[in-house]
mmCIF file of C-alpha atoms in Angstrom:
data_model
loop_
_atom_site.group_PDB
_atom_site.id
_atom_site.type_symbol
_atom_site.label_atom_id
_atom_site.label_comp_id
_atom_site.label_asym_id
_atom_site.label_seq_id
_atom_site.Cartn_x
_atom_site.Cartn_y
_atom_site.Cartn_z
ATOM 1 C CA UNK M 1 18.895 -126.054 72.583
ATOM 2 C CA UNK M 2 18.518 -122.490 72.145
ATOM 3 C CA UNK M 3 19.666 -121.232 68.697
ATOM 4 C CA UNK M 4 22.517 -118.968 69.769
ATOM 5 C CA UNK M 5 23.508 -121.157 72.709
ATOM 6 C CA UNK M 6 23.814 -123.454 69.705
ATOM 7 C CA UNK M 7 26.586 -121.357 67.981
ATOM 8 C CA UNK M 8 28.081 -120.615 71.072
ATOM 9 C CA UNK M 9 28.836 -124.026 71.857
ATOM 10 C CA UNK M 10 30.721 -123.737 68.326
ATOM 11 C CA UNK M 11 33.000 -120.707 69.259
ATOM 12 C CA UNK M 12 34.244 -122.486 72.552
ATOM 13 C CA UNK M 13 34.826 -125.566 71.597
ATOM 14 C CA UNK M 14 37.110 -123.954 68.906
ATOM 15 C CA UNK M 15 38.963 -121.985 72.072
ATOM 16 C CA UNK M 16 39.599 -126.074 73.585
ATOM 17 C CA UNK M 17 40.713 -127.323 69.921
ATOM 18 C CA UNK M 18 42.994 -124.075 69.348
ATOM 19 C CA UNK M 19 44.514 -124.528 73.079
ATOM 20 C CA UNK M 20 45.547 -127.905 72.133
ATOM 21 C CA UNK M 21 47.472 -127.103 68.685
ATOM 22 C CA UNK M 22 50.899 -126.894 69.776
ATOM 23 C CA UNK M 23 52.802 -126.956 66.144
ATOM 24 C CA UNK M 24 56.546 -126.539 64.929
ATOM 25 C CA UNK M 25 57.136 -124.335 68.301
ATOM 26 C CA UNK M 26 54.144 -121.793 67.940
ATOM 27 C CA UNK M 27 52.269 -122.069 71.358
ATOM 28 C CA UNK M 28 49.015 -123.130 71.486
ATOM 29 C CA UNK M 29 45.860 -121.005 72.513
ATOM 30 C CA UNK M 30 45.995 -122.025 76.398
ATOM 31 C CA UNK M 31 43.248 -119.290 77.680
ATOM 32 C CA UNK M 32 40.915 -120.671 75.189
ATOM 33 C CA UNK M 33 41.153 -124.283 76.834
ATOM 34 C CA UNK M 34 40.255 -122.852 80.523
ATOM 35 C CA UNK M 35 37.699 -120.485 79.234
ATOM 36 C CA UNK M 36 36.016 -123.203 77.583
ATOM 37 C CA UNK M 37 36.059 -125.592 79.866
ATOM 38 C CA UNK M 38 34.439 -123.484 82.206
ATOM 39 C CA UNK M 39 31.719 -121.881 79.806
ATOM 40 C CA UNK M 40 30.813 -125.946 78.954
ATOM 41 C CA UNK M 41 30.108 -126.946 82.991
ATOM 42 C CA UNK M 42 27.662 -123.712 83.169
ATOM 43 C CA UNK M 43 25.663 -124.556 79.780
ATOM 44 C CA UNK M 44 25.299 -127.868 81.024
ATOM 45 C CA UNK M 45 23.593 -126.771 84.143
ATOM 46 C CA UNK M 46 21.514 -124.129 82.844
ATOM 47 C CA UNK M 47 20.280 -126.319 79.826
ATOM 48 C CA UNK M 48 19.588 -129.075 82.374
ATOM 49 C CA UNK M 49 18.024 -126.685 84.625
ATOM 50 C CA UNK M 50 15.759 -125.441 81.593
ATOM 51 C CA UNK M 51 14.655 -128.737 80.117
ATOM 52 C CA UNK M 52 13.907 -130.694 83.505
ATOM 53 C CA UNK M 53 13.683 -127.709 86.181
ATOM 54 C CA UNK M 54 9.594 -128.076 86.003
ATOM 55 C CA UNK M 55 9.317 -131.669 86.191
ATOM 56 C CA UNK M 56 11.384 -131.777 89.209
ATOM 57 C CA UNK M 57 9.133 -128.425 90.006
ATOM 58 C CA UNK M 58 6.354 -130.752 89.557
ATOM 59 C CA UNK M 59 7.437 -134.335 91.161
ATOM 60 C CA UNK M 60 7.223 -135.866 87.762
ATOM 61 C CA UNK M 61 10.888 -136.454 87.549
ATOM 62 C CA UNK M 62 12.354 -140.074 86.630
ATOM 63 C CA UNK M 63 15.503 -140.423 87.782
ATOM 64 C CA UNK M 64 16.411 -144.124 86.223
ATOM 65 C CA UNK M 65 14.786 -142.390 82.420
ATOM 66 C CA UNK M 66 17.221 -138.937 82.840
ATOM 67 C CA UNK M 67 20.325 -141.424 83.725
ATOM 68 C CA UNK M 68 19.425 -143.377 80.901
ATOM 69 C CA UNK M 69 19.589 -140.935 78.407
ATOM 70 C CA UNK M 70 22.890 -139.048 79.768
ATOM 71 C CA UNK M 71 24.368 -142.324 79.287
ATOM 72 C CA UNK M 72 23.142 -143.110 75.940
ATOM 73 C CA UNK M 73 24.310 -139.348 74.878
ATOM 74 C CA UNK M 74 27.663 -139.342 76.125
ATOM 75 C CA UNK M 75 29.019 -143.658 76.513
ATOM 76 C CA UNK M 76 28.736 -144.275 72.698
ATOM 77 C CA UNK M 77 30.897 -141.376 71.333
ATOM 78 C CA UNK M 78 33.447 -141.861 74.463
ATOM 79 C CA UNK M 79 33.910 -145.481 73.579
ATOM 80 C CA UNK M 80 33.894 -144.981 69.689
ATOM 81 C CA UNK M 81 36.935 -142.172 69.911
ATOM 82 C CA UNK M 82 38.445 -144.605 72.538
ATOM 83 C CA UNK M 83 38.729 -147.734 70.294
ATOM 84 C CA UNK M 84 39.613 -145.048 67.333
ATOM 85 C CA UNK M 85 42.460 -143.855 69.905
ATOM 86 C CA UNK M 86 43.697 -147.553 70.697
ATOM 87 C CA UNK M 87 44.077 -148.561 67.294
ATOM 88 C CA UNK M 88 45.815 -145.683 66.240
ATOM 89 C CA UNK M 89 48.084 -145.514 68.973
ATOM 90 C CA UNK M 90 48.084 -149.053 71.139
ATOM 91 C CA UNK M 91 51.805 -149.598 70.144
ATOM 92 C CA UNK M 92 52.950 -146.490 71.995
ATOM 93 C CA UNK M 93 50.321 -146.623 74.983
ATOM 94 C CA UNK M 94 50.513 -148.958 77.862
ATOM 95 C CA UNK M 95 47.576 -151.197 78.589
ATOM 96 C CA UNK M 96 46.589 -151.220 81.970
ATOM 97 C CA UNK M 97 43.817 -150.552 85.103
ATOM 98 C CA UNK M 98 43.873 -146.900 83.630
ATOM 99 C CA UNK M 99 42.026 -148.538 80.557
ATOM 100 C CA UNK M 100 39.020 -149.678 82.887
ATOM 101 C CA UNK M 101 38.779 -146.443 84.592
ATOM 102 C CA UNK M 102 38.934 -144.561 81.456
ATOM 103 C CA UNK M 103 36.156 -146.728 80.047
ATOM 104 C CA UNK M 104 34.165 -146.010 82.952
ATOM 105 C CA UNK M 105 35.129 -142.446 82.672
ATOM 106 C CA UNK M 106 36.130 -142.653 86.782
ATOM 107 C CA UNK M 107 39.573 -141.044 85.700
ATOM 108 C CA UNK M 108 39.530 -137.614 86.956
ATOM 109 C CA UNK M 109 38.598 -138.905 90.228
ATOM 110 C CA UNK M 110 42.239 -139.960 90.310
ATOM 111 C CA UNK M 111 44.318 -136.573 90.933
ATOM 112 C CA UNK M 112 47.265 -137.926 88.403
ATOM 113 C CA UNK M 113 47.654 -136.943 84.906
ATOM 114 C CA UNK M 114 49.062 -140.565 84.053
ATOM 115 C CA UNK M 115 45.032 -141.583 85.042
ATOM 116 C CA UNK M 116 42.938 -138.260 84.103
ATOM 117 C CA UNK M 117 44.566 -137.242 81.167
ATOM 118 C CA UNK M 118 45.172 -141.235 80.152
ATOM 119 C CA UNK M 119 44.362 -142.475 76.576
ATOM 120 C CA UNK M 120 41.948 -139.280 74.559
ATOM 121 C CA UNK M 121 42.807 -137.256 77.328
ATOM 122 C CA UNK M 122 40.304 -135.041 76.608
ATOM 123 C CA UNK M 123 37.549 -137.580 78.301
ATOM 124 C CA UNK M 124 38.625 -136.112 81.422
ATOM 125 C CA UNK M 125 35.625 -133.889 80.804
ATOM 126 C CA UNK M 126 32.835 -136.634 80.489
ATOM 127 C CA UNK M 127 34.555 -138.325 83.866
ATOM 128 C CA UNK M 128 33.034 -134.972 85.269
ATOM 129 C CA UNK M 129 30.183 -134.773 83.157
ATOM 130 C CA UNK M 130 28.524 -138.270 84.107
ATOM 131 C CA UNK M 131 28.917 -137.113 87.942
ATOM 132 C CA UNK M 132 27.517 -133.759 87.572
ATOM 133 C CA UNK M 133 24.629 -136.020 85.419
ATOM 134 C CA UNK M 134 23.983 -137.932 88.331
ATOM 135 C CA UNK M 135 23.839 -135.236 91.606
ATOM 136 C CA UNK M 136 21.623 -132.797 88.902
ATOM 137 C CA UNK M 137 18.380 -133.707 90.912
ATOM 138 C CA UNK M 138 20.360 -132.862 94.532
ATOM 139 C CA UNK M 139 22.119 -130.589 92.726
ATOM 140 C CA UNK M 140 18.439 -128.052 91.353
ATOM 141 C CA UNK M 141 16.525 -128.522 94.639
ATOM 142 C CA UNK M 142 19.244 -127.222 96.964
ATOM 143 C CA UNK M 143 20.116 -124.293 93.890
ATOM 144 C CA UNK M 144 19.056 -121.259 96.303
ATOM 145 C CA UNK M 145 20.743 -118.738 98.711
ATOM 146 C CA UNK M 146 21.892 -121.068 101.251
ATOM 147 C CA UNK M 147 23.078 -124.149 98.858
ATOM 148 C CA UNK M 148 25.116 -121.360 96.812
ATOM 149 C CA UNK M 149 26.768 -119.939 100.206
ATOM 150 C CA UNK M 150 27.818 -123.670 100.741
ATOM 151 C CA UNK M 151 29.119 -123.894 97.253
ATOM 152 C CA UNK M 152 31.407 -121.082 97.025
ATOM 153 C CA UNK M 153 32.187 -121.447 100.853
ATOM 154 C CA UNK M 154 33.938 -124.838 99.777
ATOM 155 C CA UNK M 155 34.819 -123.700 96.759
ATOM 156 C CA UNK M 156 36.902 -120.821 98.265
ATOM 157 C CA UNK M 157 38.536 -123.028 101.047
ATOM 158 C CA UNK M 158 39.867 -124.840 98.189
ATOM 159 C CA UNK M 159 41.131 -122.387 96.148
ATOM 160 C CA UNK M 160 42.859 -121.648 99.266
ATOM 161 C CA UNK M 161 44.076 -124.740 100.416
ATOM 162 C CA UNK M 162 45.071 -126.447 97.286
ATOM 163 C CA UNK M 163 48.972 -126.418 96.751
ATOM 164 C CA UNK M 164 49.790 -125.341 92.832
ATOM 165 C CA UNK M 165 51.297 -128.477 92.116
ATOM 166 C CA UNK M 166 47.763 -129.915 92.280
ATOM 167 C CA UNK M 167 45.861 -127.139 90.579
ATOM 168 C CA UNK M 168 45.190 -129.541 87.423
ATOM 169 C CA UNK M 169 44.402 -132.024 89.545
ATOM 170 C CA UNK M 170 41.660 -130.364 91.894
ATOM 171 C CA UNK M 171 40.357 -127.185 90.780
ATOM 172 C CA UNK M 172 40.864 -128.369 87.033
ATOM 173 C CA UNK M 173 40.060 -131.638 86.186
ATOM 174 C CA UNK M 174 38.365 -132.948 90.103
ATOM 175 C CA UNK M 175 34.509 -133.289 89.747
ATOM 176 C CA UNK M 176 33.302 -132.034 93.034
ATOM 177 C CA UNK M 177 35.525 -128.804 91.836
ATOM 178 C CA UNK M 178 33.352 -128.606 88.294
ATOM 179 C CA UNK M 179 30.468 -129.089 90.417
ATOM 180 C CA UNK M 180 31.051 -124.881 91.485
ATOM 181 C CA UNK M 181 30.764 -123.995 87.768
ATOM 182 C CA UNK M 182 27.431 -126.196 87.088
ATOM 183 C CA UNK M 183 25.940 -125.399 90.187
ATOM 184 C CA UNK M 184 26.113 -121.710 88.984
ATOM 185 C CA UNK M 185 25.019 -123.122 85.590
ATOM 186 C CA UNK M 186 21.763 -124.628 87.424
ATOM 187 C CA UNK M 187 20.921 -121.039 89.454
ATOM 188 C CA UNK M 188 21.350 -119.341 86.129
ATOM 189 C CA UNK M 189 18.774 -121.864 84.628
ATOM 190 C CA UNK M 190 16.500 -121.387 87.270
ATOM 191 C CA UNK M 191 16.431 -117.051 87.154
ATOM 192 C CA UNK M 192 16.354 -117.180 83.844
ATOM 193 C CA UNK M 193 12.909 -119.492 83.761
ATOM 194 C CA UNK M 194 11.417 -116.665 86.325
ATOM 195 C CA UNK M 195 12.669 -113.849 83.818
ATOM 196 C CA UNK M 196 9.500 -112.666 82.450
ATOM 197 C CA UNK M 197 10.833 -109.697 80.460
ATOM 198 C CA UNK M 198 12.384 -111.302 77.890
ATOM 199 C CA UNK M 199 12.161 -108.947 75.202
ATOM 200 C CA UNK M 200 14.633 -105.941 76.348
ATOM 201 C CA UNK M 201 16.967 -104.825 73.896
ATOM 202 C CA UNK M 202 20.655 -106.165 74.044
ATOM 203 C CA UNK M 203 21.993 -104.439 71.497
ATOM 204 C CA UNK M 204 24.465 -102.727 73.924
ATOM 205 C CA UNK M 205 24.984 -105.444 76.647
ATOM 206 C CA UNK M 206 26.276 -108.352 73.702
ATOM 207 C CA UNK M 207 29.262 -106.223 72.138
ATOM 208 C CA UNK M 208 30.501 -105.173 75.929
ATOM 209 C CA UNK M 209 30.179 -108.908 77.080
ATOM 210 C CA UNK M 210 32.122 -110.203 73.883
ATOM 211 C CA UNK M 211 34.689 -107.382 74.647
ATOM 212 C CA UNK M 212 35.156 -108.064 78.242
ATOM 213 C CA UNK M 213 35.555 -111.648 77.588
ATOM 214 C CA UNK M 214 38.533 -110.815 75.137
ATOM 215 C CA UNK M 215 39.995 -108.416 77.854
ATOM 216 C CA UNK M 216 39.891 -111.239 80.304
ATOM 217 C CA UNK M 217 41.021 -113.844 77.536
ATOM 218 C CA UNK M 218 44.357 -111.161 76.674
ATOM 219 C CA UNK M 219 44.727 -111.041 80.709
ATOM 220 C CA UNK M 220 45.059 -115.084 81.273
ATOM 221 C CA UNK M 221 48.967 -115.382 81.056
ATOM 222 C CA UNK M 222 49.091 -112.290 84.012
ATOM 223 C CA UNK M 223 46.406 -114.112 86.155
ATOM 224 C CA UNK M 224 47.119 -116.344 89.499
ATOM 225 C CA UNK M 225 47.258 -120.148 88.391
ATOM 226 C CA UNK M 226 44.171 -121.393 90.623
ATOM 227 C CA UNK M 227 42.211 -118.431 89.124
ATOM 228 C CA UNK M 228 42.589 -119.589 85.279
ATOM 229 C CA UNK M 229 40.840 -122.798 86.053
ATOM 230 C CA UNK M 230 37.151 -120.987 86.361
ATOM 231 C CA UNK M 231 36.761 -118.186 88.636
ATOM 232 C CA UNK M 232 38.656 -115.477 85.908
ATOM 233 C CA UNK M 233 35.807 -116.066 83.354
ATOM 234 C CA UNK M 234 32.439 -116.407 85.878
ATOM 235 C CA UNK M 235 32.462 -112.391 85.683
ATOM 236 C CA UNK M 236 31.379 -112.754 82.053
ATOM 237 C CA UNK M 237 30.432 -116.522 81.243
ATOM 238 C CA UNK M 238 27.453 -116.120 83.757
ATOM 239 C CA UNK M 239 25.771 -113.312 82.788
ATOM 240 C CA UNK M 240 26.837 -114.305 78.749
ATOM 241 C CA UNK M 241 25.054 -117.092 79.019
ATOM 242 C CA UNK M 242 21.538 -115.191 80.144
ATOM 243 C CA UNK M 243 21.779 -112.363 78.079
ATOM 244 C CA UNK M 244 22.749 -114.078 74.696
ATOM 245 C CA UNK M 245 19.737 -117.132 75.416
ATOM 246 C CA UNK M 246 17.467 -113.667 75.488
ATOM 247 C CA UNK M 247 18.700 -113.317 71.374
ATOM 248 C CA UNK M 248 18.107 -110.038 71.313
ATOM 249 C CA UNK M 249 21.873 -108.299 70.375
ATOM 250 C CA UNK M 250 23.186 -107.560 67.190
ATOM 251 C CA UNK M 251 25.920 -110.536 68.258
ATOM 252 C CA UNK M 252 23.268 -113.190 68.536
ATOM 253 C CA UNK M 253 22.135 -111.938 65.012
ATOM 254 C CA UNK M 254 25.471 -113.451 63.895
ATOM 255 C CA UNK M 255 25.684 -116.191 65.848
ATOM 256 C CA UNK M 256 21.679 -117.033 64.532
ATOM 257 C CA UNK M 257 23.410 -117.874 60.682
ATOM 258 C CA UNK M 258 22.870 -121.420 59.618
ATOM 259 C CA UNK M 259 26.687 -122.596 59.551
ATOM 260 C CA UNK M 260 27.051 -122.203 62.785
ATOM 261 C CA UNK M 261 24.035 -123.839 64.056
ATOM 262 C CA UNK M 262 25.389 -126.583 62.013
ATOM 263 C CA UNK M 263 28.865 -126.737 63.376
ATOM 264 C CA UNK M 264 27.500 -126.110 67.112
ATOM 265 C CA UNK M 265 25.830 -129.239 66.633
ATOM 266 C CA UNK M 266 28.974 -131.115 66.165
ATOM 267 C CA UNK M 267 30.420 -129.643 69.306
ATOM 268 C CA UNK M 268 30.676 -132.942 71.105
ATOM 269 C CA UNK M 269 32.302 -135.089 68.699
ATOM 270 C CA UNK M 270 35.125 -132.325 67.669
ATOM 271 C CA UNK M 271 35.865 -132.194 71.292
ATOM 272 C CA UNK M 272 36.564 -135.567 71.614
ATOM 273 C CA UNK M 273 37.978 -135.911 67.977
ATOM 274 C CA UNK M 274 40.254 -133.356 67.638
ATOM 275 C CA UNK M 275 42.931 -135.006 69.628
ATOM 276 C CA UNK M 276 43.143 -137.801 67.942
ATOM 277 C CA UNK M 277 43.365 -136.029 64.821
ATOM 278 C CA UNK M 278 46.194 -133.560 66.028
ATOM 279 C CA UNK M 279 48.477 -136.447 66.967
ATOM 280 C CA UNK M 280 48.232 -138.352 63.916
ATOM 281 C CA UNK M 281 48.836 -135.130 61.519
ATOM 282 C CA UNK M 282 51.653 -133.817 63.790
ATOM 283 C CA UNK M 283 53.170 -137.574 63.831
ATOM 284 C CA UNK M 284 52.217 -138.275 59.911
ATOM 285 C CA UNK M 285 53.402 -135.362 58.573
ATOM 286 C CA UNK M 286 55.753 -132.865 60.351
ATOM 287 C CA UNK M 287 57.006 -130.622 58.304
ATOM 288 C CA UNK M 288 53.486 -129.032 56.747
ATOM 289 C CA UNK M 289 53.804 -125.403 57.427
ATOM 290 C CA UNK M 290 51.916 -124.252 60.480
ATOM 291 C CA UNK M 291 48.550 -122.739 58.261
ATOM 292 C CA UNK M 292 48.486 -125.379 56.185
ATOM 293 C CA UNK M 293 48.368 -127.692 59.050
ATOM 294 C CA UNK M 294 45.725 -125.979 61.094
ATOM 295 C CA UNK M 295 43.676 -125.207 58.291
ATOM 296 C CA UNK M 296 43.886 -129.699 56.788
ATOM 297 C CA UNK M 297 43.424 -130.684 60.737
ATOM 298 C CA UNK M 298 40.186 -128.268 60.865
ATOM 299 C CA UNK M 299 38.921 -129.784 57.920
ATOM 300 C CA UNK M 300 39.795 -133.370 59.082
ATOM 301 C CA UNK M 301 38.124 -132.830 62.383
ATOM 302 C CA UNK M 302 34.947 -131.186 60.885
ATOM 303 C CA UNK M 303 34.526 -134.022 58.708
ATOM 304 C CA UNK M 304 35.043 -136.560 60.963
ATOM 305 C CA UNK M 305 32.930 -135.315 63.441
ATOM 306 C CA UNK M 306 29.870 -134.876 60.968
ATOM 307 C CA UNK M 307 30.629 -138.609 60.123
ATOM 308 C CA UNK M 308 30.570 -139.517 63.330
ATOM 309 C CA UNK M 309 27.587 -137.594 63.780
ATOM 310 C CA UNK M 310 25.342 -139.033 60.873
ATOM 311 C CA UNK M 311 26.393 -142.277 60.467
ATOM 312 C CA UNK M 312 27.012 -143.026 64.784
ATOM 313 C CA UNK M 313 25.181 -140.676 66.607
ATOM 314 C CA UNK M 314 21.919 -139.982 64.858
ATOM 315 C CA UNK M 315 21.254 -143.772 65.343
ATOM 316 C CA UNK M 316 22.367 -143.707 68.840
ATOM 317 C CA UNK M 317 20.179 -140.424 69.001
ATOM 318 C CA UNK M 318 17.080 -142.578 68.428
ATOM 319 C CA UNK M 319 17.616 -145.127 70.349
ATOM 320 C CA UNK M 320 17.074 -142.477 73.355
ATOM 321 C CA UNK M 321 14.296 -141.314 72.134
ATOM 322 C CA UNK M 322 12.681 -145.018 72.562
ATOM 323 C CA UNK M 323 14.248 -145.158 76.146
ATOM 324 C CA UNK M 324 11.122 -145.500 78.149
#
């Protein structure tokens, strides 16, 4: 992963954790959760794009290998936080076929909350994650002109056609409809491997990126429903994620400090743990005054996830390495 992409995936995840903490009546950080969302489906593709694009270049591609190892990175963690969930909660949850397609992480194929956003709701995202895993090979060798017409020809016609009582469903949570943002992900992968001038100044290009994406942020509440999904944050996410993997800004200067390399590498398991860990505080212990509460849950969620991480992950880590 490239350093600063590193941190990055830090910062957003923090805009998904802070659009989920909903305390004593103060709203919760909704643009962050879109905006995050979105930025996560276009790293995906342009990391994939980076670390396989010449080995499908070249033919040398294994298909049944790649699989393998998406599996082994994102199953383990899914399934831990999932028992975690069940114990914790089982008494108020119902126990039913939503279990198996959770487990199977087939849920946001179903376009109702009671199934996508069933049990750690949050695995919604690796339901769209292990499809966008498995078309990736499709997905690089049609990434040109006339695959990204197609793309945001259907992707229009269904920003059009989709009613706003199914926006969460479709153009949120829907695979096919995440496949727009890693498909641009993948095309961004691919012009940035031809980019052979890699050592132009940013200094200028980072602060007005970082800016615009606050404007846009600030502007969520005003924008049309079906646009907050994706489409409001492309104008920036797309050409943040080029210019910041160059390193070159005063921004990615900042975002190079150890910390937050550290805590970017966690940004899997907070994503999946924070949930869990919101619930139980808010249920545990009401009455903690908002900071106070934000501040213990941040700490509880860090430290969880860097258990998780060293004592779950690392081992599972290896075991893909030895995947043949």
């Amino acid at each position: 992963m490239i350093p600063v992409l590193q941190s990055l995936r830090f910062v957003f995840v923090m805009m998904i954790v802070m659009s989920h903490f909903a305390y004593q009546g103060h709203p919760s950080f909704e643009a962050g959760g879109d905006c995050g969302v979105a930025f996560f489906f276009v790293l995906s593709g342009f990391v994939l794009s980076l670390g396989y694009g010449r080995q499908l270049d070249s033919g040398t591609f294994h298909y049944a290998t790649f699989m393998r190892r998406r599996l082994l990175k994102i199953f383990p963690l899914h399934l831990l936080c999932l028992v975690l969930f069940l114990v914790l909660f089982h008494a108020k949850e119902t126990i039913d076929g939503r279990l198996v397609l959770n487990v199977l992480l087939l849920q946001s194929w179903i376009p109702d909350d009671h199934y996508y956003f069933s049990y750690n709701g949050v695995s919604w995202f690796l339901s769209c994650l292990l499809f966008l895993y498995a078309v990736f090979p499709l997905a690089y060798r049609t990434a040109n002109r006339l695959g990204l017409s197609v793309v945001l020809a259907f992707c229009l016609m269904a920003y059009v056609l989709v009613p706003y009582d199914k926006v969460n469903a479709i153009l949120y949570v829907n695979p096919l409809m995440r496949f727009v943002d890693f498909f641009l992900g993948i095309m961004l992968g691919k012009a940035f491997a031809r980019l052979h001038d890699r050592t132009a100044t940013y200094a200028w290009v980072e602060p007005v990126l970082t800016l615009l994406l606050v404007l846009l942020l600030l502007a969520y509440p005003y924008a049309d429903e079906k646009l907050r999904n994706a489409p409001l944050y492309w104008i920036v996410l797309l050409p943040l994620v080029v210019v910041f993997a160059c390193q070159k800004g005063p921004v990615s200067r900042l975002l190079m400090c150890r910390p937050l390399q550290w805590l970017g590498a966690l940004s899997m398991p907070i994503f999946l743990i924070h949930p869990i860990v919101f619930r139980s505080l808010f249920h545990f212990f009401p009455d903690i005054p908002y900071m106070l509460m934000l501040t213990v849950s941040l700490v509880v969620i860090v430290a969880l996830s860097w258990t998780a991480d060293r004592f779950f992950l690392r081992p599972v880590e290896q075991l893909r390495k030895v995947v043949p």
